[in-house]
Short mmCIF file of C-alpha atoms and ligand atoms in Angstrom, two decimals:
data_model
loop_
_atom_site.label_atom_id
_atom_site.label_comp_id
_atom_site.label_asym_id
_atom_site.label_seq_id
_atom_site.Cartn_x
_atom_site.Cartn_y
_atom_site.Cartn_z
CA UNK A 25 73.52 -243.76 123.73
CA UNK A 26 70.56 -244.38 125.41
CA UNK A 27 67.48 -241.77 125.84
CA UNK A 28 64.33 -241.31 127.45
CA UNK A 29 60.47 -240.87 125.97
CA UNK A 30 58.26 -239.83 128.48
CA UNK A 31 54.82 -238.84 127.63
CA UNK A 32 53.75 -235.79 130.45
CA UNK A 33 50.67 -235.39 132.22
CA UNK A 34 50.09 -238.50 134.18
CA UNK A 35 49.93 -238.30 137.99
CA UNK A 36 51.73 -240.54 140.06
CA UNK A 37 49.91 -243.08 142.57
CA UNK A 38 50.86 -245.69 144.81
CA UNK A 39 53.81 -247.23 146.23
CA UNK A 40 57.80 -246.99 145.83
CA UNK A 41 60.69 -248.64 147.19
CA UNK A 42 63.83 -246.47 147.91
CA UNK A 43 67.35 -248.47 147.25
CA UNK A 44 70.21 -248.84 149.04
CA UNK A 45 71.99 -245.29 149.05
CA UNK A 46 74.49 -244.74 146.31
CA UNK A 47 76.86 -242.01 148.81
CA UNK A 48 77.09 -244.79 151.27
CA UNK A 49 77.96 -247.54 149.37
CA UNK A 50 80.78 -246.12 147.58
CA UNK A 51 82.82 -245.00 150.86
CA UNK A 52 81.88 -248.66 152.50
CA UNK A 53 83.44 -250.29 149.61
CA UNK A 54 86.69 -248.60 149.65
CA UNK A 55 86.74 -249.48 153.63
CA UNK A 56 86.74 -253.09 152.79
CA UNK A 57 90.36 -252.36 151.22
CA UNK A 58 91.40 -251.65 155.05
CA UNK A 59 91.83 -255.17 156.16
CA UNK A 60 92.28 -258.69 154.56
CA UNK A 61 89.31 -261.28 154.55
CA UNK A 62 85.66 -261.13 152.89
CA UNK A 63 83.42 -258.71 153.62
CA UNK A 64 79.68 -258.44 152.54
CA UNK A 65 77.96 -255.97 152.02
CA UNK A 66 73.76 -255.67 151.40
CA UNK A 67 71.62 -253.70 149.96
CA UNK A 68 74.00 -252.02 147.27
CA UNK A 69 72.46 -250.38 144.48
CA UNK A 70 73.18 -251.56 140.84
CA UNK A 71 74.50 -248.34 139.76
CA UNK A 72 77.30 -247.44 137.04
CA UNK A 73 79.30 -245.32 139.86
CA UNK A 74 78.98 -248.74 141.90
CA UNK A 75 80.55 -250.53 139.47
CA UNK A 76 82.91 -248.18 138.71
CA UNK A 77 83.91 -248.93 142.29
CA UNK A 78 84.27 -252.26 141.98
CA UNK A 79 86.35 -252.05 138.66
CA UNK A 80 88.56 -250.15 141.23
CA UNK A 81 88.84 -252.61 143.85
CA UNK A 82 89.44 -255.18 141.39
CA UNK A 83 92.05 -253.50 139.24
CA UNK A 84 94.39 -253.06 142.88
CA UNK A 85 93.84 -256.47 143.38
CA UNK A 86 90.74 -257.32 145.75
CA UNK A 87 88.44 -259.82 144.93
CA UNK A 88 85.03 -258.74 144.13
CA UNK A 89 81.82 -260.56 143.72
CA UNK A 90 78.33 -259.42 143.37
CA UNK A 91 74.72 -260.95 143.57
CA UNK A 92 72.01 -259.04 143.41
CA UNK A 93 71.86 -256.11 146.17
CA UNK A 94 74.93 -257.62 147.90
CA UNK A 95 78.76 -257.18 146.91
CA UNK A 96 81.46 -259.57 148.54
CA UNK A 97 84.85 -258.03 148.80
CA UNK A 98 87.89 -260.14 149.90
CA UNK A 99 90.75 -257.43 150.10
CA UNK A 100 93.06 -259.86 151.40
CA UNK A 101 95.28 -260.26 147.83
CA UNK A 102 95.51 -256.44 147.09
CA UNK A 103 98.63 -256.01 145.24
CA UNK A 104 98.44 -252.69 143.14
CA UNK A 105 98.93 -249.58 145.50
CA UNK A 106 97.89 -247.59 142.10
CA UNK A 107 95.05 -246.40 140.37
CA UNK A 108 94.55 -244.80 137.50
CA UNK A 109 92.80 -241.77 135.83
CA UNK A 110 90.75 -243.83 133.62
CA UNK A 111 88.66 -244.68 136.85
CA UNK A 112 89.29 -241.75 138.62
CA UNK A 113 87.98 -239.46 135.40
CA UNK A 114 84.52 -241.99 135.13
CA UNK A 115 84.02 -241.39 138.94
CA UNK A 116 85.82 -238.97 141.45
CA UNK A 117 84.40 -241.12 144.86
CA UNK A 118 87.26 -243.78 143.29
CA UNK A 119 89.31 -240.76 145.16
CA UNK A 120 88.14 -242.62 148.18
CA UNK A 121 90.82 -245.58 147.68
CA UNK A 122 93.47 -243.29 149.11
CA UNK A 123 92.66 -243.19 152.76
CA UNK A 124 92.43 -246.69 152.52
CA UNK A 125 95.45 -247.48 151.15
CA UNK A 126 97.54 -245.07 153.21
CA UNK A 127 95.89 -246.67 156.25
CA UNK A 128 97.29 -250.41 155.60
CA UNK A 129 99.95 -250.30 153.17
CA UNK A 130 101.73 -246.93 153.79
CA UNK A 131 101.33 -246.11 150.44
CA UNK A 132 98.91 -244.83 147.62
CA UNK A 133 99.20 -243.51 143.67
CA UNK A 134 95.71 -241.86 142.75
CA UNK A 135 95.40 -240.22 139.45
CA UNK A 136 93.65 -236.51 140.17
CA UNK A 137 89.69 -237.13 139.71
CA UNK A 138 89.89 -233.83 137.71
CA UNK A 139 86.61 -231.63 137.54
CA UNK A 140 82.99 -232.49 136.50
CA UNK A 141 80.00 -230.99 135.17
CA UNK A 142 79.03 -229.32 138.94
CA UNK A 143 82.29 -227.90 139.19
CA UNK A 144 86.20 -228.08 140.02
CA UNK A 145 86.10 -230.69 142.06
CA UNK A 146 89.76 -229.98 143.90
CA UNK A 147 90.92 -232.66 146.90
CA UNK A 148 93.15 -229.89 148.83
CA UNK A 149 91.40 -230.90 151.85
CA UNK A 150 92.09 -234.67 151.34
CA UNK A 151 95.47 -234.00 151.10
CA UNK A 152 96.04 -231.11 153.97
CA UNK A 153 94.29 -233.54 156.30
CA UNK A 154 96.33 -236.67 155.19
CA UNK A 155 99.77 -234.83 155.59
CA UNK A 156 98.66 -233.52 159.24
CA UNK A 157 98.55 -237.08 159.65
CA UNK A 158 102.27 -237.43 158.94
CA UNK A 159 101.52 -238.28 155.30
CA UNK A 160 104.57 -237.05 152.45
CA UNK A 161 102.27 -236.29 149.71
CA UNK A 162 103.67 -235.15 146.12
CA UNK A 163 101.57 -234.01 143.23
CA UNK A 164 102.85 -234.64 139.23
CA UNK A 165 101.56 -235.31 136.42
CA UNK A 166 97.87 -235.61 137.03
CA UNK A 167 98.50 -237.97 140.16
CA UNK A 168 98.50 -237.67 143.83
CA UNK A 169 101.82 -239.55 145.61
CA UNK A 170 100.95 -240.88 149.09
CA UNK A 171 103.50 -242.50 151.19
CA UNK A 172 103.95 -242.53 155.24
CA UNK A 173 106.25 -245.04 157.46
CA UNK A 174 103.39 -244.21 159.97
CA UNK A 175 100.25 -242.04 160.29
CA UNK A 176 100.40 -240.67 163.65
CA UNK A 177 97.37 -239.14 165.25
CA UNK A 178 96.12 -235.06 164.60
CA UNK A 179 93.38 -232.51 165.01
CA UNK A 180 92.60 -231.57 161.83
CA UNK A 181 89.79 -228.72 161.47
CA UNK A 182 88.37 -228.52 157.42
CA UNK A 183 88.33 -225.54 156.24
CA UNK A 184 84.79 -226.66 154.94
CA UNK A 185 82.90 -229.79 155.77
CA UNK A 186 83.62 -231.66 152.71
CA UNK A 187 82.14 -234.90 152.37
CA UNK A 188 85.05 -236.65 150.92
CA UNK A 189 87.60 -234.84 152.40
CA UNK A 190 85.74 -236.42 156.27
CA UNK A 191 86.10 -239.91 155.32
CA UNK A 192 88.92 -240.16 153.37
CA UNK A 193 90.71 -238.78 156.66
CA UNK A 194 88.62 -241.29 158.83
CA UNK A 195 89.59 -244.34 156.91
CA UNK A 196 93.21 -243.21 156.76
CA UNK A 197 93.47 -242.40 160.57
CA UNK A 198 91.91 -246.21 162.05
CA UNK A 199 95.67 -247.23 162.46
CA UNK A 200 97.04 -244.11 163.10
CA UNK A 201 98.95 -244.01 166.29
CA UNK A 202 97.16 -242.30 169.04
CA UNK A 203 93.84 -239.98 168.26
CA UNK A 204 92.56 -238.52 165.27
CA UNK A 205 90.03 -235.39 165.91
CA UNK A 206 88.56 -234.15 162.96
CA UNK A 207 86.97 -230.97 163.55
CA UNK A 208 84.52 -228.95 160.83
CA UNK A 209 83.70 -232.77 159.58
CA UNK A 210 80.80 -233.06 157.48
CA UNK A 211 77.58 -234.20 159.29
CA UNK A 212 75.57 -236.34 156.20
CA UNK A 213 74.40 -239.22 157.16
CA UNK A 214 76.25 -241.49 154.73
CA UNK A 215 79.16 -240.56 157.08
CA UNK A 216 77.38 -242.13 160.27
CA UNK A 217 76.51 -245.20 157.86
CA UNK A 218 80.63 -245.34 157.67
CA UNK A 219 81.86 -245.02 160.53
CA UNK A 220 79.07 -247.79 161.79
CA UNK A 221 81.07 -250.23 159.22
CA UNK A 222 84.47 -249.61 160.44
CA UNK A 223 83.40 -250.04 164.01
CA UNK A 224 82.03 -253.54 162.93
CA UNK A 225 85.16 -254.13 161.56
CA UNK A 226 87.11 -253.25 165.03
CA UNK A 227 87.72 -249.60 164.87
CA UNK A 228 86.68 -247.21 167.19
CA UNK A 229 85.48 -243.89 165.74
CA UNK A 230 82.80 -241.85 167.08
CA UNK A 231 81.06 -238.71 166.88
CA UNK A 232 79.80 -238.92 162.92
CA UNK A 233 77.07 -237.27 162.58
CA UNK A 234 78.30 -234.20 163.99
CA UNK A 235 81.19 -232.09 163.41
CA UNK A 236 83.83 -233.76 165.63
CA UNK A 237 84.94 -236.79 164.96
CA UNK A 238 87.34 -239.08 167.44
CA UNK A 239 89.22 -242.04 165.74
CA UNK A 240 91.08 -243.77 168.13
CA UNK A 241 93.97 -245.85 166.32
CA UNK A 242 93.40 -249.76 166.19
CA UNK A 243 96.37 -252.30 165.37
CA UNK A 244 94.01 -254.62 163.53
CA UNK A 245 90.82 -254.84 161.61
CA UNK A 246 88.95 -257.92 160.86
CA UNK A 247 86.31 -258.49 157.85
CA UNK A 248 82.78 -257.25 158.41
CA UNK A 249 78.92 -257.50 157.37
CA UNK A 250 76.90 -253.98 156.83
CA UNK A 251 73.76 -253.10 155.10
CA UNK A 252 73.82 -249.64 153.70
CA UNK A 253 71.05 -247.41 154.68
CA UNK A 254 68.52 -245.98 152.24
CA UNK A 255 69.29 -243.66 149.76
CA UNK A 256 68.32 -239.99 150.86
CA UNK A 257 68.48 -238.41 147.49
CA UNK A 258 66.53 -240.84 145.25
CA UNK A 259 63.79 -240.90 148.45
CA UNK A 260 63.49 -236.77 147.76
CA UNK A 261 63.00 -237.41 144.18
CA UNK A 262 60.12 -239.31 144.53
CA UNK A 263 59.09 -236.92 147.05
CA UNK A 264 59.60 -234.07 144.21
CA UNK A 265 58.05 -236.33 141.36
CA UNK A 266 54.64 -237.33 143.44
CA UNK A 267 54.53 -233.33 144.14
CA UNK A 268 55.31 -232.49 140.78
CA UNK A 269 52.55 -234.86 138.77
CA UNK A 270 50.47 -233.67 141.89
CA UNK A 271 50.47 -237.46 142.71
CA UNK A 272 49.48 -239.36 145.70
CA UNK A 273 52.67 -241.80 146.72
CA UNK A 274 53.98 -244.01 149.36
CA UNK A 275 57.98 -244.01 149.28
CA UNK A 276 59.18 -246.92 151.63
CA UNK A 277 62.23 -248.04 152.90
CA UNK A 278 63.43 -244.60 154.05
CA UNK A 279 64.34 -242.82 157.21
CA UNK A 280 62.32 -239.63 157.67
CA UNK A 281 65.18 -237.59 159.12
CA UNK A 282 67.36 -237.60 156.55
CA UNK A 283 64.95 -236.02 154.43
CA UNK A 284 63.61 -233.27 157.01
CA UNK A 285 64.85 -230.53 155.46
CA UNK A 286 62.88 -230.88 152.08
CA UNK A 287 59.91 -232.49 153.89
CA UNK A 288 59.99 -228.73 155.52
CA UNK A 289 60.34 -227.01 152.18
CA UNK A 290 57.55 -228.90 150.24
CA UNK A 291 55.07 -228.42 153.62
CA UNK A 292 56.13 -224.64 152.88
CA UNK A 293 55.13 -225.13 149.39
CA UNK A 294 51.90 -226.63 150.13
CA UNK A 295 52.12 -230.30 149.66
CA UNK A 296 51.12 -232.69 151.79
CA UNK A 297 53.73 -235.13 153.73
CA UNK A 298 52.78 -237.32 156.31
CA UNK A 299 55.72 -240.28 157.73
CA UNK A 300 56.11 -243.14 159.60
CA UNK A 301 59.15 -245.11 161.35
CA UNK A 302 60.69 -245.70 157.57
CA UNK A 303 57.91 -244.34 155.18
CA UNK A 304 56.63 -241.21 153.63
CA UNK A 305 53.48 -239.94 152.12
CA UNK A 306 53.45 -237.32 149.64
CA UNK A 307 49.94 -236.05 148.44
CA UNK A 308 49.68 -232.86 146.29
CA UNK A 309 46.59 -231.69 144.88
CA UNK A 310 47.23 -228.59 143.21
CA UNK A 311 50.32 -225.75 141.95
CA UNK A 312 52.71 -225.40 144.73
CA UNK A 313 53.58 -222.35 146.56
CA UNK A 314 56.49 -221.04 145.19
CA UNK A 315 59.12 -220.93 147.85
CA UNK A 316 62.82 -219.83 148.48
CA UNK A 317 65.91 -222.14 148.54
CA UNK A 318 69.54 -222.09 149.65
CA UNK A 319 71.82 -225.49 149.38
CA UNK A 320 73.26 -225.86 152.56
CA UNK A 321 75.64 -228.86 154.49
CA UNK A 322 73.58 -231.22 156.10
CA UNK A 323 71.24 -231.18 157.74
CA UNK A 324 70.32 -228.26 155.76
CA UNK A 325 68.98 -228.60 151.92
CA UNK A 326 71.42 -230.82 149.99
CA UNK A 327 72.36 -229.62 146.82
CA UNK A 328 71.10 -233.19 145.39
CA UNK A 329 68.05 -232.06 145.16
CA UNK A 330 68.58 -228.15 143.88
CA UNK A 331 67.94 -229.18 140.45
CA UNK A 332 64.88 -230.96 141.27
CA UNK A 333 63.11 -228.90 143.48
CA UNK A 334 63.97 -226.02 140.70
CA UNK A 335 61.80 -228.29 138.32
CA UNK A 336 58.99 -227.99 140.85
CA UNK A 337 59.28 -224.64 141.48
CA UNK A 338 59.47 -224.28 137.77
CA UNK A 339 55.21 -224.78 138.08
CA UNK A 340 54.66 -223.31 141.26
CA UNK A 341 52.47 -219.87 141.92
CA UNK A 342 54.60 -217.13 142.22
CA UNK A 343 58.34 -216.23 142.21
CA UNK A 344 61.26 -218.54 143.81
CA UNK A 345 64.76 -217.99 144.58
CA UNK A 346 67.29 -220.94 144.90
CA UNK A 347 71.00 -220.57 145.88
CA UNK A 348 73.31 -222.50 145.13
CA UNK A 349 75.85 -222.23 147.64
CA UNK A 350 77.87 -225.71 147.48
CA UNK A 351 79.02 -226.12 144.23
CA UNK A 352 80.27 -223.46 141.67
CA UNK A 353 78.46 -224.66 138.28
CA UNK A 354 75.51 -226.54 139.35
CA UNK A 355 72.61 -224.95 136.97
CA UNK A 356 73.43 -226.68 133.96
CA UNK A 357 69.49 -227.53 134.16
CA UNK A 358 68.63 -224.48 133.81
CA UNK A 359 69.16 -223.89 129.87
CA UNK A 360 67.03 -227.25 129.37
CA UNK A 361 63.88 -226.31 131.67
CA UNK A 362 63.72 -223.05 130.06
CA UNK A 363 63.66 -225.41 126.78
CA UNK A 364 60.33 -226.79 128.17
CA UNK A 365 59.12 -223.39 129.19
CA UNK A 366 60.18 -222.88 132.40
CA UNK A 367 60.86 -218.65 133.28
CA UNK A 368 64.57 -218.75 134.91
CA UNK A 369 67.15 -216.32 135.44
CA UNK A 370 70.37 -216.86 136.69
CA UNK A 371 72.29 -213.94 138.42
CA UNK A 372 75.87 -215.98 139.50
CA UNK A 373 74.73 -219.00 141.73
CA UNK A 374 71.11 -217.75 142.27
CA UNK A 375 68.44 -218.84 140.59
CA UNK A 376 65.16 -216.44 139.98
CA UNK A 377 62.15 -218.82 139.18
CA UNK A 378 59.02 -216.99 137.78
CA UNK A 379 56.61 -220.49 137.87
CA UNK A 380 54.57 -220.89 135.18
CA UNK A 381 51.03 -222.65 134.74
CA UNK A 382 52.01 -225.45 132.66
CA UNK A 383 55.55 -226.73 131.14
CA UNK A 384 55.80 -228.01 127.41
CA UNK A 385 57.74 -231.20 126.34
CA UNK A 386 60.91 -230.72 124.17
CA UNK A 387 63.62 -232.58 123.60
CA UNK A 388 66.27 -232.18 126.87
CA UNK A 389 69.93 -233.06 127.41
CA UNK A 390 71.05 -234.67 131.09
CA UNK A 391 74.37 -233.05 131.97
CA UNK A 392 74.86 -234.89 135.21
CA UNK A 393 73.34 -236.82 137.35
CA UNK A 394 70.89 -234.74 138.90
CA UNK A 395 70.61 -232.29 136.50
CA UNK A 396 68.98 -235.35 135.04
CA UNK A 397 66.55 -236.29 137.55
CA UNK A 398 65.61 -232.81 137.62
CA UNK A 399 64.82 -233.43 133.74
CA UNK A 400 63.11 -236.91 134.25
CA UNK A 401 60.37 -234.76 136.93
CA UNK A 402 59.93 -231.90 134.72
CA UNK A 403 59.21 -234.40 131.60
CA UNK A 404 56.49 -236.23 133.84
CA UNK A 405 54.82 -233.20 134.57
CA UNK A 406 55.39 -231.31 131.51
CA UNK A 407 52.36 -231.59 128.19
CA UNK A 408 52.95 -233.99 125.62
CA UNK A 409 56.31 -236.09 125.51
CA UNK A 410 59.64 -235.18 126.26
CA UNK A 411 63.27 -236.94 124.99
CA UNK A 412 66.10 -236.95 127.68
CA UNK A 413 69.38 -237.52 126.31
CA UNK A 414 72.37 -238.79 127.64
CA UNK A 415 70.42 -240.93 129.98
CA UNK A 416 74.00 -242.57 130.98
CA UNK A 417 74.36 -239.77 133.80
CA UNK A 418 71.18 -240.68 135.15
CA UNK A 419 71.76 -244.59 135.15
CA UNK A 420 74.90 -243.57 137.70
CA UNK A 421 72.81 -242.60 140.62
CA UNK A 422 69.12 -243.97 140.13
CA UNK A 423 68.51 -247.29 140.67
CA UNK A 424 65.80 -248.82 137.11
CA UNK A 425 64.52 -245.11 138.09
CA UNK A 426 61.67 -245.80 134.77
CA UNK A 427 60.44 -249.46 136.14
CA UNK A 428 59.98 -247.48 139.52
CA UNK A 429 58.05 -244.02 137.63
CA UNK A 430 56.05 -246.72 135.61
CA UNK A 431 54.80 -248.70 138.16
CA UNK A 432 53.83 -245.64 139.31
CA UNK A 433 51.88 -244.56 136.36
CA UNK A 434 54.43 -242.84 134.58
CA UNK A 435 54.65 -243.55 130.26
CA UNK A 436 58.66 -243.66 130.03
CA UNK A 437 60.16 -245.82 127.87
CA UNK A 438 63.69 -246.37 127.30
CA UNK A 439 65.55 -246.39 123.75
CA UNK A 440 68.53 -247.35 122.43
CA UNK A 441 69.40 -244.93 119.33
C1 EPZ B 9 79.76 -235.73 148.01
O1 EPZ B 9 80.70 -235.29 147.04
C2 EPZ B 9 78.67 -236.43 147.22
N1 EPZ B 9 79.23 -237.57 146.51
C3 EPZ B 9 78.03 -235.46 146.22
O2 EPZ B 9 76.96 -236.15 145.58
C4 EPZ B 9 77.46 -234.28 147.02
O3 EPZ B 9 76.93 -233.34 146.12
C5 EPZ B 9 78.58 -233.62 147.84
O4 EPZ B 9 79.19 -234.61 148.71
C6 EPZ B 9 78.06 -232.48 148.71
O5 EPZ B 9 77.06 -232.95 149.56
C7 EPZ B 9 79.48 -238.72 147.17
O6 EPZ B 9 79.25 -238.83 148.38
C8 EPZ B 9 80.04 -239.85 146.38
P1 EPZ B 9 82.44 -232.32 149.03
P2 EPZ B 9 82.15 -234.72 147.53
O7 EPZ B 9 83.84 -232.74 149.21
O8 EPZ B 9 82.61 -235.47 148.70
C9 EPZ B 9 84.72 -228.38 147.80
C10 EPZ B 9 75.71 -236.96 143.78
O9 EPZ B 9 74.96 -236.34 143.01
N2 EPZ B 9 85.95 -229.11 148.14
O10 EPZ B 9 81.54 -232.25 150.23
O11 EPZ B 9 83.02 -234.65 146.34
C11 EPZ B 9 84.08 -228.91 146.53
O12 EPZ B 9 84.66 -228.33 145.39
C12 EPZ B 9 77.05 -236.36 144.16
O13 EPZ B 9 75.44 -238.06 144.31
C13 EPZ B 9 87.15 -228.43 148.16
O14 EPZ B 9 87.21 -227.24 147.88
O15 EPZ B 9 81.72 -233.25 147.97
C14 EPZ B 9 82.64 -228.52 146.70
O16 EPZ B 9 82.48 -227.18 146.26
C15 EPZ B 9 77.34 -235.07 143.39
N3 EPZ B 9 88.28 -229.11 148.47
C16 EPZ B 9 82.42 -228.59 148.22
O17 EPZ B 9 83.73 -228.61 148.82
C17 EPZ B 9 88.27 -230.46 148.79
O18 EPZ B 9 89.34 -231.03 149.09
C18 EPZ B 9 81.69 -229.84 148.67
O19 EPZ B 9 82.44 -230.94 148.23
C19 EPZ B 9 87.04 -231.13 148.76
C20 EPZ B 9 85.89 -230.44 148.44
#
């Protein structure tokens, strides 16, 4: 299992390159199941959850081939309708497969993604939407049953704007007869990114990016190109991490916006951000301010970043309170900051930081993805060295995340036991 030393204490300075964004990539790929013929797509991370994908797409029968940043996926020969839990357990966006599926066969067997370290996890809204569509959807055994002669047209209002739930119903509505309106749809970017690829491909959705979205049923799809846009939630780490080492960095290849909401929190806090067209600066000279959080939909404060911005306010001057109001379990970083020193208290899903001067290396456990980021920041600030283990959560969603830290200054180095 692999782990991570990190000797504390050094700032970080200079310039970082965002990657292609994980959230994006995953939903793109399982659109390129929604029509026969190659499509390419750039700038994909090399992540375990992207791979994961692809072991999907491969095991229902697509052809997938990847170089570097970019992943070619010929769907034309898909001839399993089925996927299993073994995929589905390793990475619940595999979920995604279904709207898909439904869409141009008429027919899908997902095994139930089951729950995760953040929480329960359920797809109720996945499946409420997809039988408003005219879908006959059964439930045994751990699997979801998805059949339908034809998907005809609905409004469909979420009961919450889930992520998943939004473009699973998208991707299953491009051939559904007549018009789709999707009502309470989630807003996040990655969803925009989406619906930008299906156009390409000949559909004609619109309105992602807010919460109505219009999919206007298309007989036919053709193959398409798409570059994925920049990863919001590995740009914010480095955000946190340069003010966190109270560094002086340069994170490129990112679009301000979709960052505004913690650019806002760490101005609040007292760090300095400055941005351009598709760059930020983050400068931070001193403790932070503490300041108060609550985890919102976008465009309010992603969850994503709750555990990280808890590691900075873990060293800022005064007392901070985050809520967690997205998913039901998501402080599991808690118990291993307050290893390093770090004054929490958790009173159901708020978090009461008391910051403290200085945090102390120890050895750390990553119990998700980023729970482990959160870890990774902490260690670079903290005295002395720190050991992250279970590193393997962290490889899912951060891209060589210790080349990136070290070129920045950061002592990390990477170990096998
Ligand atoms: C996406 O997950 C992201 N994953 C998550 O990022 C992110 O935390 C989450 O959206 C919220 O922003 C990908 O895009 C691959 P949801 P998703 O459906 O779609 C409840 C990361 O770290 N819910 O918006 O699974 C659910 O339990 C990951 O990169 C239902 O109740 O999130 C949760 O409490 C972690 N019923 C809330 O909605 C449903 O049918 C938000 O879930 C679906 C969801």
């Amino acid at each position: 299992m692999p782990r991570l030393m990190i000797v504390g204490g050094h700032r970080l300075l200079g310039r970082v390159k965002v990657s292609g964004s994980k959230n994006a990539s995953l939903p793109v790929l399982a659109a390129a199941l929604l029509c026969p013929g190659r499509c390419v797509i750039a700038d994909v991370p090399e992540l375990s959850d992207i791979a994961v994908m692809c072991q999907a797409l491969t095991c229902l029968g697509a052809r997938v081939q990847r170089a570097g940043g970019q992943v070619e996926v010929d769907a034309s020969c898909v001839n399993t309708l089925e996927l299993n839990d073994e995929l589905t357990r390793r990475m619940r966006a595999s979920n995604l497969v279904l709207g898909p599926l439904l869409a141009r066969f008429g027919r899908a067997v997902v095994a139930y993604p089951g729950g995760c370290n953040i929480g329960s996890r359920p797809m109720n809204l996945h499946l409420k939407g997809l039988k408003m569509l005219g879908a006959e959807i059964s439930e045994r055994y751990g699997y979801i049953y998805a059949t339908a002669e034809r998907l005809v047209g609905a409004e469909i209002i979420l009961d919450m704007p889930s992520v998943g739930a939004t473009e699973n119903l998208i991707m299953a509505a491009v051939h559904a007869a007549g018009v789709t309106v999707i009502k309470n749809a989630a807003r996040e970017p990655e969803i925009v990114d989406l619906q930008n690829f299906l156009n390409a491909m000949g559909a004609r959705v619109r309105g992602a990016g807010t919460d109505v979205i219009k999919i206007e049923g298309v007989e036919r799809l053709e193959p398409a190109r798409h570059t994925v846009i920049p990863d919001r939630i590995e740009a914010g780490t480095h955000m946190i991490a340069a003010a966190i080492t109270r560094g002086d960095v340069c994170i490129t290849n990112v679009i301000p916006e979709h960052v505004e909401s913690l650019t806002a929190k760490l101005r609040e806090a007292g760090v300095q951000v400055e941005s351009g067209d598709d760059w930020i600066r983050v400068v931070a000279g001193g403790r932070p301010r503490a300041v108060d959080v609550r985890t919102l939909y976008y465009p309010g404060f992603p969850t994503d970043l709750q555990p990280q911005f808890m590691a900075l306010m873990a060293l800022a001057e005064g007392t901070s309170i985050i809520s967690e109001t997205i998913f039901e379990n998501r402080f599991k970083h808690v118990s291993e900051l307050r290893r390093m020193g770090a004054d929490i208290n958790l009173e159901g899903h708020t978090a009461i930081i008391k910051g403290v001067p200085r945090l102390s290396g120890a050895v750390v456990e990553a119990s998700d993805l980023r729970a482990g980021a959160a870890l990774v920041l902490a260690a670079l600030a903290a005295e002395n060295g720190s050991i992250i283990e279970n590193v393997e959560h962290i490889d899912r969603g951060y891209e060589k995340l210790e080349r990136k830290y070290n070129t920045l200054g950061a002592r990390i180095m990477r170990v096998h036991s």
